[in-house]
Coordinates of C-alpha atoms and ligand atoms in Angstrom, one line a residue:
M1 CA -10.8 9.9 -26.2
S2 CA -12.6 7.5 -23.9
T3 CA -13.0 3.9 -23.7
E4 CA -14.6 0.7 -21.8
I5 CA -13.2 -1.6 -19.5
L6 CA -13.4 -5.8 -20.1
T7 CA -14.7 -6.0 -17.2
Y8 CA -12.9 -8.8 -15.0
D9 CA -16.0 -11.4 -15.2
K10 CA -14.9 -11.2 -19.4
V11 CA -11.0 -11.9 -18.5
N12 CA -9.3 -15.1 -16.8
I13 CA -6.6 -14.8 -15.3
T14 CA -5.6 -18.5 -15.8
G15 CA -1.7 -19.2 -14.6
G16 CA 0.9 -17.2 -13.1
F17 CA 2.0 -14.7 -10.4
W18 CA -1.5 -13.7 -9.9
R19 CA -3.4 -16.3 -10.7
E20 CA -1.7 -17.8 -7.9
K21 CA -2.7 -15.0 -5.0
Q22 CA -6.4 -15.5 -6.9
E23 CA -5.7 -18.8 -5.7
L24 CA -4.3 -18.0 -2.8
I25 CA -7.6 -15.8 -1.8
R26 CA -10.1 -18.1 -2.9
K27 CA -8.4 -21.1 -0.7
T28 CA -6.9 -19.3 2.6
T29 CA -7.5 -15.6 2.7
I30 CA -11.5 -15.5 2.1
W31 CA -11.5 -18.1 4.8
N32 CA -9.1 -16.7 7.3
V33 CA -10.9 -13.3 7.5
Y34 CA -13.7 -15.2 7.2
R35 CA -13.5 -16.7 11.2
R36 CA -11.1 -12.8 12.4
F37 CA -14.4 -11.2 11.2
S38 CA -17.0 -14.1 13.1
D39 CA -14.4 -14.6 16.0
T40 CA -14.9 -10.2 16.9
G41 CA -18.3 -10.5 16.7
R42 CA -18.9 -8.9 12.5
F43 CA -21.4 -11.4 11.0
S44 CA -22.7 -11.9 14.1
A45 CA -23.7 -8.5 14.4
F46 CA -25.9 -8.4 11.2
K47 CA -28.4 -10.0 13.5
M48 CA -29.4 -7.2 16.0
D49 CA -29.0 -9.2 18.3
W50 CA -26.1 -7.6 20.6
K51 CA -27.0 -6.9 24.1
E52 CA -25.4 -4.3 26.3
G53 CA -22.7 -7.0 28.9
M54 CA -22.2 -8.7 26.1
P55 CA -18.5 -9.4 24.3
N56 CA -18.4 -7.7 20.3
K57 CA -19.6 -4.8 20.7
P58 CA -20.4 -3.4 17.5
H59 CA -18.6 -0.5 15.4
Y60 CA -20.5 1.8 13.5
F61 CA -18.4 0.6 10.2
W62 CA -18.5 -3.2 11.0
D63 CA -21.0 -3.7 7.9
S64 CA -19.0 -2.2 5.7
D65 CA -16.0 -4.8 6.5
V66 CA -18.9 -7.6 5.9
A67 CA -20.4 -5.6 2.8
K68 CA -16.6 -5.5 1.6
W69 CA -16.2 -9.6 2.3
L70 CA -19.7 -9.9 0.4
E71 CA -18.1 -8.8 -2.5
S72 CA -15.3 -10.7 -2.8
V73 CA -16.7 -13.3 -2.8
A74 CA -19.1 -12.7 -5.2
Y75 CA -16.3 -12.0 -7.9
L76 CA -15.0 -15.4 -6.7
T77 CA -18.2 -17.0 -7.3
K78 CA -18.7 -15.3 -10.7
K79 CA -15.5 -17.6 -11.3
Q80 CA -16.2 -20.6 -10.1
R81 CA -19.3 -21.4 -7.3
E82 CA -18.4 -22.1 -3.9
P83 CA -21.7 -22.9 -1.9
E84 CA -20.1 -22.7 1.3
L85 CA -19.0 -19.3 0.9
E86 CA -22.6 -18.3 -0.7
A87 CA -24.7 -20.0 1.6
I88 CA -22.9 -17.2 4.3
V89 CA -23.8 -15.4 1.9
D90 CA -27.8 -15.4 1.8
E91 CA -27.8 -15.4 5.7
V92 CA -26.0 -12.4 5.4
V93 CA -28.9 -11.0 2.7
D94 CA -31.5 -12.9 4.9
D95 CA -30.3 -11.0 8.2
I96 CA -30.4 -8.0 6.5
E97 CA -34.1 -8.0 5.2
R98 CA -34.9 -9.2 8.4
A99 CA -33.3 -5.9 10.0
Q100 CA -34.1 -3.7 7.7
T101 CA -36.3 -0.7 8.6
E102 CA -40.0 -0.7 6.8
D103 CA -38.6 2.5 4.5
G104 CA -35.6 1.0 3.4
Y105 CA -32.9 1.8 6.6
F106 CA -30.6 -0.9 7.0
N107 CA -27.3 0.4 9.8
I108 CA -26.4 -1.8 12.2
F109 CA -24.7 0.5 14.8
F110 CA -27.2 3.5 14.3
Q111 CA -30.3 0.4 14.5
L112 CA -28.8 -1.0 18.1
F113 CA -27.8 2.4 20.1
M114 CA -29.2 5.3 18.4
P115 CA -31.9 4.7 15.9
E116 CA -33.5 8.7 16.3
K117 CA -30.2 9.7 15.4
R118 CA -29.9 8.4 11.8
F119 CA -28.2 11.0 9.1
T120 CA -27.4 13.2 11.6
I121 CA -24.0 12.2 12.3
R122 CA -21.9 13.1 9.2
G123 CA -18.9 11.8 10.3
W124 CA -19.6 7.9 11.6
H125 CA -19.8 6.3 8.3
E126 CA -23.8 5.8 7.1
L127 CA -23.3 6.1 3.9
Y128 CA -19.9 4.3 3.4
C129 CA -21.5 1.5 5.0
A130 CA -24.4 1.6 2.8
G131 CA -22.0 2.3 -0.3
H132 CA -20.0 -0.4 0.3
L133 CA -23.8 -3.2 0.7
I134 CA -24.0 -1.1 -2.7
E135 CA -20.9 -2.5 -4.2
A136 CA -21.4 -6.1 -2.5
A137 CA -24.8 -6.7 -3.8
I138 CA -24.0 -5.4 -7.7
A139 CA -21.8 -8.0 -8.0
Y140 CA -23.5 -10.8 -6.2
D141 CA -26.5 -9.9 -8.1
E142 CA -24.4 -10.0 -11.2
A143 CA -22.2 -13.2 -9.7
T144 CA -25.4 -15.3 -8.6
G145 CA -28.9 -13.6 -10.3
K146 CA -29.9 -13.8 -6.8
R147 CA -31.7 -10.4 -6.6
K148 CA -32.6 -9.9 -2.7
F149 CA -29.6 -8.6 -1.8
L150 CA -30.2 -6.1 -4.9
D151 CA -33.1 -5.3 -4.1
L152 CA -32.6 -4.6 0.0
M153 CA -30.3 -2.0 -1.5
L154 CA -32.5 -0.8 -3.9
K155 CA -35.2 0.2 -1.0
Y156 CA -32.6 1.4 1.3
A157 CA -30.9 3.5 -1.4
A158 CA -34.4 5.1 -2.7
L159 CA -34.5 6.1 1.0
I160 CA -31.1 7.7 1.0
K161 CA -31.9 9.4 -2.3
R162 CA -35.3 10.7 -1.2
I163 CA -34.2 12.0 2.7
F164 CA -30.4 13.1 1.0
M165 CA -31.9 15.2 -1.8
D166 CA -35.1 15.4 -2.3
E167 CA -36.7 16.3 0.8
Q168 CA -33.2 17.6 2.2
S169 CA -33.9 16.5 5.3
A170 CA -30.8 14.7 7.0
A171 CA -28.3 16.7 8.9
F172 CA -25.5 16.8 6.6
D173 CA -25.4 17.5 2.7
S174 CA -22.6 14.5 1.9
P175 CA -20.8 11.7 3.7
G176 CA -18.4 12.2 6.2
H177 CA -16.4 9.1 4.3
E178 CA -16.9 9.0 0.3
E179 CA -17.5 5.4 -1.1
I180 CA -21.2 5.9 -1.6
E181 CA -20.9 8.3 -5.0
L182 CA -18.8 5.7 -6.3
A183 CA -21.2 3.1 -5.6
L184 CA -23.9 4.7 -6.8
V185 CA -22.9 5.3 -10.6
K186 CA -22.0 1.4 -10.4
L187 CA -25.6 1.4 -9.0
Y188 CA -26.8 3.2 -12.0
D189 CA -24.2 1.6 -14.7
Y190 CA -25.6 -1.6 -13.7
T191 CA -29.5 -0.5 -13.4
K192 CA -29.8 2.1 -15.8
D193 CA -31.9 3.9 -14.2
R194 CA -30.5 7.8 -14.5
Q195 CA -31.6 8.5 -9.7
W196 CA -28.8 7.0 -9.1
L197 CA -26.4 9.3 -11.2
D198 CA -27.8 11.8 -10.5
L199 CA -28.2 11.2 -6.4
A200 CA -24.0 10.6 -6.3
L201 CA -24.1 14.2 -8.7
F202 CA -25.5 15.3 -6.1
F203 CA -23.3 14.2 -3.5
I204 CA -20.5 15.5 -5.8
N205 CA -21.3 18.7 -5.8
K206 CA -21.9 20.0 -2.3
R207 CA -19.1 19.0 -1.1
G208 CA -16.8 22.3 -0.3
L209 CA -19.7 24.1 0.1
K210 CA -20.2 23.9 3.8
E211 CA -23.6 24.7 3.6
K212 CA -25.0 22.3 6.3
L213 CA -22.9 21.7 9.5
P214 CA -24.6 19.6 12.1
E215 CA -23.7 21.0 15.0
G216 CA -20.6 20.3 16.9
D217 CA -19.3 18.1 13.9
D218 CA -16.2 20.0 13.6
Y219 CA -13.7 17.2 12.4
T220 CA -16.1 16.3 9.2
R221 CA -15.6 19.4 8.0
G222 CA -12.6 20.8 5.6
T223 CA -9.4 19.7 4.1
N224 CA -9.4 15.6 6.0
V225 CA -12.8 15.2 4.0
Q226 CA -11.5 16.9 1.1
D227 CA -15.0 19.7 2.1
H228 CA -12.6 22.3 2.0
L229 CA -13.2 23.5 -1.6
P230 CA -15.7 22.4 -4.7
V231 CA -14.7 19.8 -6.6
R232 CA -14.0 21.0 -9.4
E233 CA -12.2 23.9 -7.8
Q234 CA -9.9 21.2 -6.1
F235 CA -6.9 20.9 -7.2
T236 CA -4.2 18.7 -5.2
A237 CA -4.7 15.7 -3.3
E238 CA -5.6 16.5 0.2
G239 CA -6.9 14.6 3.4
H240 CA -7.6 11.1 4.7
A241 CA -5.8 9.5 1.4
V242 CA -8.9 6.7 1.7
R243 CA -11.4 9.6 1.7
A244 CA -10.2 11.3 -1.1
C245 CA -9.2 8.9 -3.6
Y246 CA -13.1 7.1 -3.8
L247 CA -13.9 10.6 -3.8
Y248 CA -11.6 11.0 -7.1
C249 CA -12.9 7.7 -8.4
A250 CA -16.6 9.0 -8.0
M251 CA -15.0 12.3 -9.6
A252 CA -13.4 10.7 -13.2
D253 CA -16.4 8.9 -12.7
L254 CA -18.7 11.4 -13.3
A255 CA -16.3 13.3 -15.3
L256 CA -16.9 10.5 -17.7
R257 CA -20.3 10.0 -18.3
E258 CA -21.0 13.1 -17.4
N259 CA -18.9 14.5 -20.2
D260 CA -18.1 17.2 -17.3
E261 CA -15.4 19.3 -18.4
G262 CA -14.7 20.7 -14.8
L263 CA -14.4 17.6 -13.0
R264 CA -11.9 16.2 -15.5
N265 CA -9.7 19.2 -15.2
A266 CA -10.0 18.4 -11.2
C267 CA -8.9 14.7 -12.0
E268 CA -6.1 15.5 -13.9
K269 CA -4.6 17.8 -12.0
I270 CA -5.1 16.0 -9.0
F271 CA -3.6 12.7 -10.4
S272 CA -0.7 14.7 -11.0
D273 CA -0.2 16.1 -7.8
I274 CA -0.4 13.0 -6.2
V275 CA 2.0 11.0 -8.9
N276 CA 4.5 13.8 -8.8
S277 CA 5.1 14.8 -5.4
K278 CA 3.1 12.7 -2.8
M279 CA 3.3 9.0 -3.8
Y280 CA 5.7 6.6 -2.6
I281 CA 7.9 4.8 -4.9
T282 CA 6.2 2.1 -4.0
G283 CA 2.9 3.4 -4.6
A284 CA 1.4 4.1 -1.4
V285 CA -0.3 7.5 0.0
G286 CA -1.3 8.9 3.0
S287 CA 2.0 9.3 4.7
T288 CA 0.9 10.2 8.4
H289 CA -1.0 8.8 10.9
V290 CA -2.3 12.2 11.7
A291 CA -5.6 12.2 9.8
E292 CA -4.3 9.1 7.8
A293 CA -3.5 11.7 5.6
F294 CA -1.9 13.0 2.4
E295 CA 0.9 15.3 3.6
D296 CA 2.4 18.8 2.4
A297 CA 4.1 18.0 -1.3
Y298 CA 7.2 16.1 -1.2
R299 CA 6.7 14.5 2.4
L300 CA 7.0 11.3 2.0
P301 CA 8.9 10.5 5.4
N302 CA 10.4 6.4 5.4
D303 CA 10.3 5.3 8.7
T304 CA 7.5 6.8 9.4
A305 CA 5.4 6.4 6.6
Y306 CA 1.7 5.6 6.6
G307 CA 0.4 3.9 3.6
E308 CA -2.8 2.3 4.0
T309 CA -3.2 -0.5 2.3
C310 CA -6.6 0.2 0.9
A311 CA -5.0 3.7 0.1
A312 CA -2.6 1.8 -2.3
L313 CA -5.9 0.2 -4.0
S314 CA -7.7 3.8 -3.9
L315 CA -5.2 5.4 -6.0
A316 CA -5.1 2.0 -7.9
L317 CA -8.3 2.6 -8.6
F318 CA -8.5 6.2 -9.4
A319 CA -5.9 5.4 -12.1
R320 CA -8.0 2.8 -13.7
R321 CA -10.5 5.3 -13.7
M322 CA -8.2 8.1 -15.6
E323 CA -7.6 5.8 -17.9
R324 CA -10.4 5.2 -19.6
I325 CA -11.2 8.9 -19.5
E326 CA -7.8 9.1 -21.6
P327 CA -5.3 6.2 -22.7
D328 CA -2.0 7.3 -21.1
S329 CA 0.1 4.6 -20.2
R330 CA 0.5 7.3 -16.9
Y331 CA -2.3 6.0 -14.8
A332 CA -1.8 1.8 -16.1
D333 CA 2.1 2.0 -15.0
T334 CA 0.8 4.2 -11.3
V335 CA -1.4 0.9 -11.4
E336 CA 1.1 -1.5 -11.6
R337 CA 4.0 0.6 -9.2
V338 CA 0.7 -0.2 -6.7
I339 CA -0.2 -3.8 -7.3
Y340 CA 3.4 -5.1 -7.9
N341 CA 4.6 -2.5 -4.4
G342 CA 2.7 -0.4 -1.7
F343 CA -0.6 -2.7 -2.2
L344 CA 0.8 -6.4 -2.0
A345 CA 2.7 -5.9 0.9
G346 CA -0.4 -5.3 2.4
L347 CA -1.1 -9.1 2.4
S348 CA 1.7 -12.1 4.0
L349 CA 3.1 -14.2 1.7
D350 CA 1.3 -16.9 3.1
G351 CA -2.3 -15.3 2.7
K352 CA -3.7 -14.8 5.9
S353 CA -2.3 -12.0 7.7
F354 CA -2.0 -8.4 6.7
F355 CA -0.9 -4.3 7.2
Y356 CA -2.6 -1.9 7.5
E357 CA -0.2 0.4 7.5
N358 CA 2.9 0.1 5.3
A359 CA 6.3 0.5 6.5
Q360 CA 8.3 2.1 4.3
E361 CA 11.3 1.0 5.6
I362 CA 12.5 -0.3 9.3
D363 CA 14.8 0.8 11.6
L364 CA 14.3 -1.2 15.0
E365 CA 17.7 0.2 16.9
N366 CA 16.3 3.8 15.7
R367 CA 13.0 2.9 16.7
A368 CA 13.7 1.5 20.4
I369 CA 16.1 4.9 20.8
V370 CA 12.9 7.0 20.1
R371 CA 10.8 5.5 22.4
S372 CA 13.4 5.0 25.1
S373 CA 13.9 8.8 25.1
L374 CA 13.4 11.1 27.8
H375 CA 12.3 13.4 24.9
N376 CA 10.6 10.6 23.5
N377 CA 8.2 12.4 21.0
K378 CA 4.6 10.8 21.7
N379 CA 3.4 11.5 18.4
M380 CA 6.4 10.1 16.6
H381 CA 4.5 7.1 15.0
F382 CA 6.4 4.1 13.3
P383 CA 4.4 1.3 11.5
I384 CA 3.6 -2.1 12.7
T385 CA 6.8 -4.8 12.1
Q386 CA 4.5 -8.4 11.1
R387 CA 0.9 -8.8 9.5
I388 CA -1.6 -9.8 11.9
E389 CA -4.8 -11.4 11.5
V390 CA -7.8 -8.5 12.4
F391 CA -7.5 -5.0 13.3
G392 CA -9.4 -3.2 15.2
C393 CA -10.3 -1.5 12.7
S394 CA -10.4 -3.8 9.6
C395 CA -11.3 -2.2 6.5
C396 CA -8.4 -3.2 4.5
P397 CA -8.6 -7.2 4.7
P398 CA -11.6 -7.5 2.5
N399 CA -10.5 -4.7 0.7
V400 CA -7.5 -7.2 -0.3
T401 CA -9.7 -9.8 -1.3
R402 CA -12.6 -8.1 -3.4
F403 CA -9.2 -6.3 -5.2
I404 CA -7.4 -9.4 -6.1
S405 CA -10.4 -11.5 -6.4
S406 CA -11.6 -9.3 -9.5
I407 CA -7.6 -7.5 -10.7
G408 CA -9.1 -9.3 -14.2
D409 CA -10.4 -5.6 -13.8
F410 CA -6.5 -3.8 -14.7
I411 CA -5.9 -5.6 -17.8
Y412 CA -8.1 -4.3 -20.7
N413 CA -9.8 -1.5 -21.9
Y414 CA -10.8 -1.1 -25.8
T415 CA -12.9 1.1 -28.2
D416 CA -15.0 -0.1 -31.3
D417 CA -11.6 -0.6 -33.2
T418 CA -8.6 -0.9 -30.5
I419 CA -7.4 -3.4 -27.7
Y420 CA -5.5 -1.4 -25.0
V421 CA -3.5 -3.8 -22.8
N422 CA -2.8 -2.0 -19.9
Q423 CA -1.4 -4.7 -17.5
Y424 CA 0.7 -8.5 -18.1
M425 CA -1.2 -10.8 -17.0
E426 CA -1.6 -14.6 -17.9
S427 CA -5.0 -14.7 -19.2
E428 CA -7.5 -15.3 -21.9
A429 CA -10.0 -12.7 -22.4
A430 CA -13.4 -12.6 -24.7
L431 CA -14.8 -9.2 -26.4
G432 CA -17.5 -9.7 -28.3
D433 CA -16.2 -13.1 -31.2
V434 CA -12.1 -11.6 -30.3
K435 CA -10.5 -13.7 -28.5
L436 CA -7.2 -12.8 -26.5
V437 CA -5.0 -15.5 -25.6
Q438 CA -2.0 -14.0 -22.9
T439 CA 1.0 -16.3 -22.2
T440 CA 3.3 -14.3 -20.0
N441 CA 5.4 -15.5 -17.2
Y442 CA 5.6 -11.8 -16.5
P443 CA 6.8 -9.7 -13.5
F444 CA 9.5 -12.3 -13.4
D445 CA 10.3 -11.6 -17.1
G446 CA 9.1 -9.5 -19.5
K447 CA 8.2 -11.7 -22.8
V448 CA 4.4 -11.6 -23.4
S449 CA 2.5 -13.1 -26.1
L450 CA -1.0 -12.3 -27.5
K451 CA -2.4 -13.7 -29.6
L452 CA -5.7 -12.8 -30.8
S453 CA -8.5 -14.8 -33.0
G454 CA -12.3 -14.3 -33.9
G455 CA -11.6 -10.8 -35.3
A456 CA -9.2 -7.9 -36.0
K457 CA -8.2 -5.0 -34.2
K458 CA -5.6 -2.5 -33.6
L459 CA -3.5 -3.4 -30.3
A460 CA -2.3 -0.8 -28.2
L461 CA 0.7 -2.7 -26.4
R462 CA 1.3 -0.4 -22.9
V463 CA 5.7 -0.3 -22.7
P464 CA 5.9 0.5 -19.2
G465 CA 8.1 3.4 -18.1
W466 CA 10.4 1.5 -16.2
C467 CA 11.5 -0.4 -19.6
R468 CA 13.8 1.1 -21.8
V469 CA 14.5 -1.6 -24.7
W470 CA 11.9 -4.1 -26.0
T471 CA 10.8 -5.5 -29.1
L472 CA 7.8 -6.6 -30.7
V473 CA 7.7 -9.7 -32.8
K474 CA 4.3 -10.1 -35.0
N475 CA 4.0 -13.9 -36.1
G476 CA 7.7 -14.5 -35.8
A477 CA 8.8 -11.6 -38.0
P478 CA 10.3 -8.1 -35.6
V479 CA 8.2 -4.9 -36.3
A480 CA 8.4 -1.2 -35.3
A481 CA 5.8 0.2 -33.8
E482 CA 4.8 3.6 -33.6
V483 CA 4.2 5.0 -29.7
V484 CA 0.9 6.8 -28.6
K485 CA 1.0 7.6 -25.3
G486 CA 2.7 5.0 -24.0
Y487 CA 1.2 2.4 -25.9
A488 CA 3.2 1.0 -28.5
L489 CA 0.3 0.3 -31.8
I490 CA -0.1 -2.7 -33.6
D491 CA -2.8 -4.2 -35.8
A492 CA -4.0 -7.7 -34.8
A493 CA -5.9 -9.6 -37.2
D494 CA -7.3 -13.4 -37.0
G495 CA -4.5 -15.1 -35.5
D496 CA -1.6 -13.5 -35.0
E497 CA 0.9 -14.0 -32.2
I498 CA 2.4 -10.6 -30.8
V499 CA 4.8 -10.7 -29.0
L500 CA 6.2 -8.1 -26.5
D501 CA 9.9 -8.3 -24.3
M502 CA 10.6 -6.3 -21.8
R503 CA 14.3 -6.2 -20.9
I504 CA 14.1 -6.6 -17.6
A505 CA 17.8 -6.5 -15.8
P506 CA 18.0 -3.9 -12.3
R507 CA 17.9 -0.5 -11.9
F508 CA 19.2 2.2 -10.1
V509 CA 15.9 4.9 -8.8
R510 CA 16.5 8.0 -7.8
A511 CA 14.0 10.5 -5.9
D512 CA 13.2 14.3 -6.8
S513 CA 15.2 15.9 -4.2
R514 CA 12.9 17.8 -2.4
V515 CA 11.5 14.5 -0.8
R516 CA 13.9 15.0 2.4
A517 CA 13.9 11.4 3.2
D518 CA 15.5 9.9 0.0
R519 CA 18.4 12.6 -0.7
G520 CA 21.8 11.0 -1.5
L521 CA 19.9 8.3 -1.8
E522 CA 19.2 5.3 -4.2
A523 CA 16.1 2.7 -4.2
I524 CA 16.9 -0.2 -7.7
C525 CA 13.6 -1.6 -8.9
L526 CA 12.9 -4.6 -11.0
G527 CA 11.1 -4.5 -13.3
P528 CA 7.3 -3.3 -11.9
F529 CA 8.6 -4.3 -8.5
V530 CA 10.7 -2.1 -6.0
M531 CA 13.4 -3.9 -4.1
C532 CA 14.4 -3.6 -0.2
L533 CA 17.4 -4.9 1.5
E534 CA 16.3 -7.1 4.9
G535 CA 18.3 -7.3 7.9
V536 CA 17.0 -11.2 8.0
D537 CA 19.5 -12.0 4.5
N538 CA 22.1 -8.5 5.3
G539 CA 23.1 -9.8 9.7
G540 CA 20.9 -7.7 11.1
S541 CA 21.0 -3.5 10.8
L542 CA 20.9 -1.8 7.9
A543 CA 22.1 1.7 8.5
S544 CA 26.1 1.7 7.9
V545 CA 25.1 -0.6 4.9
V546 CA 26.2 0.7 1.9
L547 CA 25.7 -0.9 -1.6
R548 CA 28.3 -1.0 -4.7
R549 CA 26.6 -0.1 -8.6
N550 CA 27.5 -4.2 -9.1
L551 CA 24.2 -6.2 -10.0
T552 CA 22.8 -9.8 -10.4
V553 CA 19.8 -10.9 -10.2
G554 CA 19.4 -14.6 -8.5
F555 CA 15.9 -16.7 -7.7
D556 CA 15.2 -17.5 -4.1
D557 CA 13.0 -20.9 -4.0
S558 CA 12.1 -20.2 -0.4
L559 CA 10.1 -16.8 -0.9
G560 CA 9.3 -18.2 -4.7
L561 CA 10.3 -14.5 -6.1
P562 CA 13.3 -13.3 -7.8
C563 CA 15.5 -11.0 -5.6
V564 CA 19.3 -8.9 -7.3
Y565 CA 22.8 -9.7 -5.4
A566 CA 24.8 -6.0 -4.9
D567 CA 28.0 -5.6 -4.1
A568 CA 28.0 -3.8 -1.1
A569 CA 30.2 -3.1 2.7
R570 CA 28.9 -1.8 6.4
E571 CA 31.2 1.1 6.7
T572 CA 31.6 2.0 11.0
T573 CA 33.4 4.3 12.3
D574 CA 35.4 3.7 15.6
S575 CA 33.7 6.8 17.4
L576 CA 31.0 8.7 17.3
Y577 CA 32.5 11.3 14.5
S578 CA 35.8 9.8 13.4
D579 CA 38.0 10.0 9.8
T580 CA 38.6 6.3 10.6
V581 CA 36.1 4.1 8.3
V582 CA 36.3 0.3 8.6
S583 CA 34.6 -1.1 5.1
T584 CA 33.6 -4.9 5.8
P585 CA 32.4 -5.9 2.5
F586 CA 29.7 -8.8 1.8
T587 CA 27.5 -9.2 -1.0
A588 CA 23.6 -7.7 -0.2
K589 CA 20.4 -9.7 -1.2
L590 CA 16.9 -7.3 -1.7
I591 CA 13.7 -9.1 -2.7
P592 CA 10.6 -8.1 -3.3
Y593 CA 9.9 -4.9 -1.4
F594 CA 6.0 -6.7 -0.7
A595 CA 7.4 -9.4 0.7
F596 CA 8.9 -8.0 3.7
A597 CA 8.0 -8.8 6.9
N598 CA 7.5 -12.6 6.2
R599 CA 10.6 -14.1 8.4
G600 CA 10.5 -12.6 11.7
E601 CA 10.7 -9.2 13.0
T602 CA 13.6 -7.5 11.0
D603 CA 15.1 -4.0 9.4
M604 CA 14.2 -3.5 5.9
K605 CA 15.3 -0.8 3.9
I606 CA 14.3 0.8 0.3
W607 CA 16.3 3.5 -0.3
N608 CA 20.1 3.3 0.6
V609 CA 23.7 4.9 -0.2
V610 CA 25.3 4.1 -3.2
R611 CA 28.8 4.1 -4.0
Ligands
FUB1 O1 -12.9 5.0 8.5 C1 -13.4 3.9 7.2 C2 -12.1 3.1 7.3 O2 -11.1 2.8 8.5 C3 -11.0 4.9 6.4 O3 -11.1 4.3 4.9 C4 -9.4 3.9 6.9 O4 -8.5 4.7 7.1 C5 -9.8 3.4 8.8 O5 -10.2 5.0 9.5
ZN2 ZN1 -8.2 0.5 5.3

C-alpha cells in the first residue's frame, strides 16, 4: 500500500529544533554560501564571459552548485518572500536565458570551453547539472509562479530527450553521475507530461547494459557509477555513494509510479544492504575516500571515514521514497538517524561552514604519528577536522541549504484514511480540510502532542526503533494501540488530542561484530542523537578513556544541547607493555555527534571501551 507525501509547502515548522535550523539557513547560511560562491566566481560564471587569464576558471559542475542554491531560495521563498534573494535568482535565470543555445542547450563549462564536445563525455556531469537546474526551476515556479526558469529547462529537457532517447545520437546512453533521473520524475509529477517519466525510465533502463562506451572512457563504466549490472539486478549498494543514492531515489520513484516490481525488489534489497552493513551509526555512508564510495559490507573504519554530507542526505532522500512505497518505520528511522547525526554534522552551529567528509573519529596524536612515519601510507586519508566555508568541490553546502529549507517534506505521509507521522517536529500542517498541530520539544524531550481538527483520520505514529518505553494518551486518557510495521495506530476525530510520550534515556549501543572498527566498543545514544566525546571537554586525547555504565543527562548551555555525563577513567600503562595500569577517575562528558568540531580542533570519539 503506497502513500502520498504531505509536501513541505503544506507543513509549517513553527518552533523547536528544526525551526531554529531553518531560521539559521534563512538568516545566515544562504547568504554565506552566496558570498562564497560569488567570491569564487560561481555566480558570474553564468554570464558566460570568462576569458583565459581571468581568475576563477569555471568548473564543469558549478552549474549544479548554484542550481542547488537557487532551489534553496525557492523553498525559503515559498514560506516567506525574500525579495533580495529572489532578485539574485532572477538575474541567474536571465543569464541562463541569454546563454541558452537556440536548440535549448545550457552548460557553462561545455559552452565556454568545448561546445563541440557536448554529450560526448559521460563523466563530465552535463546531465547531473541539468538535473539540478530542472529541480531548481520546478521549485522556483512552484514557489513564485515565475515561469521563465521552468520554460528554459523544459526546452533543455526536450533537447536531452531528443538527443538521448529519440535520436540516440549522444556518445553515451545514461549519465555518469545520476541526478537527472529523479529530476525528470519531479518534472513529470509537476507537469503531468508523460515524456519526462519515459526519459527517466530510459536512463534507468540503459544503466548497466554497457551498450555505448565513449572511446577512452574507462572511469565511467562499472561499479563506481552503478553501471555493473542492469538496475533490476542490482541488490547491493555499490560505488560512489552520492551517485548511488540518487540512482536509488529515481529507481524508487519509478517503482512507485510504474508499479515496477523489479525496481521495487532491487530498491528493497539495496536499502537493506545499506542499513544492515554499510552505514555508520550516524547514518553516514560512503566510507572510503577512494572514489567516495560504498566499501564492502561491514567495512566502516572510523578514523578514515569519508561519509560525505551529500551522501548522508541522499540516503535520507532514498529512505523517504521507500517509505512512500511502503509505510515501514525502518525508513523513517533511517531518515531520523541521518538528519540528527551524519547529515547535520555537515553544518557548523553558527551556520557558516561545512564538512564535506564527516569524521567518525578524530585522534590527532595518531594522525601525527601516521603522517610523520617513514612508512606513512600515502593512501591513508583522514577527513578534515574543522568545517570550512567553501570547497573547491562545493556540492555539499547548497545541498544542506535546500535540504533543511524543505525538511517539512519528511514529517507526514498519507493515504485516504491514514496520516503517517514519520518525524516529530513542532509544526502545523494542512491536508485538505484536516489540520494537524504538532507540539513538541523533540528531540530534547520525547513528548509529542498532535491535535487534529476539520475531519477524522487514523493517525499512525512512528515509534522510533530506539524507543523502548512509550505511552499514548487520547484526550487525557491512556489508550492502547496496535503497532503495525513500527507505527502505533489510533483513530482521531475533530478536536482530538493524541499525546505520544517516548522515554528518552541514554543507552549503550553495540555494532555487529563484523564491523571490525567497533569491536569491543560501545556508543552512547540519547533519543535520536548519537553522542560523542570531544577532547575539549575531556582533557585532550581520548585514546585512554574508559567509560563506566553510570550515566546522567545534562544540558550544555553554550551549545544549547543535551549532554550525557559518564563516570569514567583514564587508563594508562607504565611502559609499552605492562600489567600495571594506572587508572585516574574523572567524569566524562558526551555531546551530540553532530555538534562536534565547533570549539576548535580536538579529538572526537563515538565508540569507546565501556567497563
Ligand atoms: O561530482 C559531483 C559531486 O561532487 C558528487 O556528488 C560529490 O561526491 C562530489 O564529487
Ligand atoms: Zn557533497
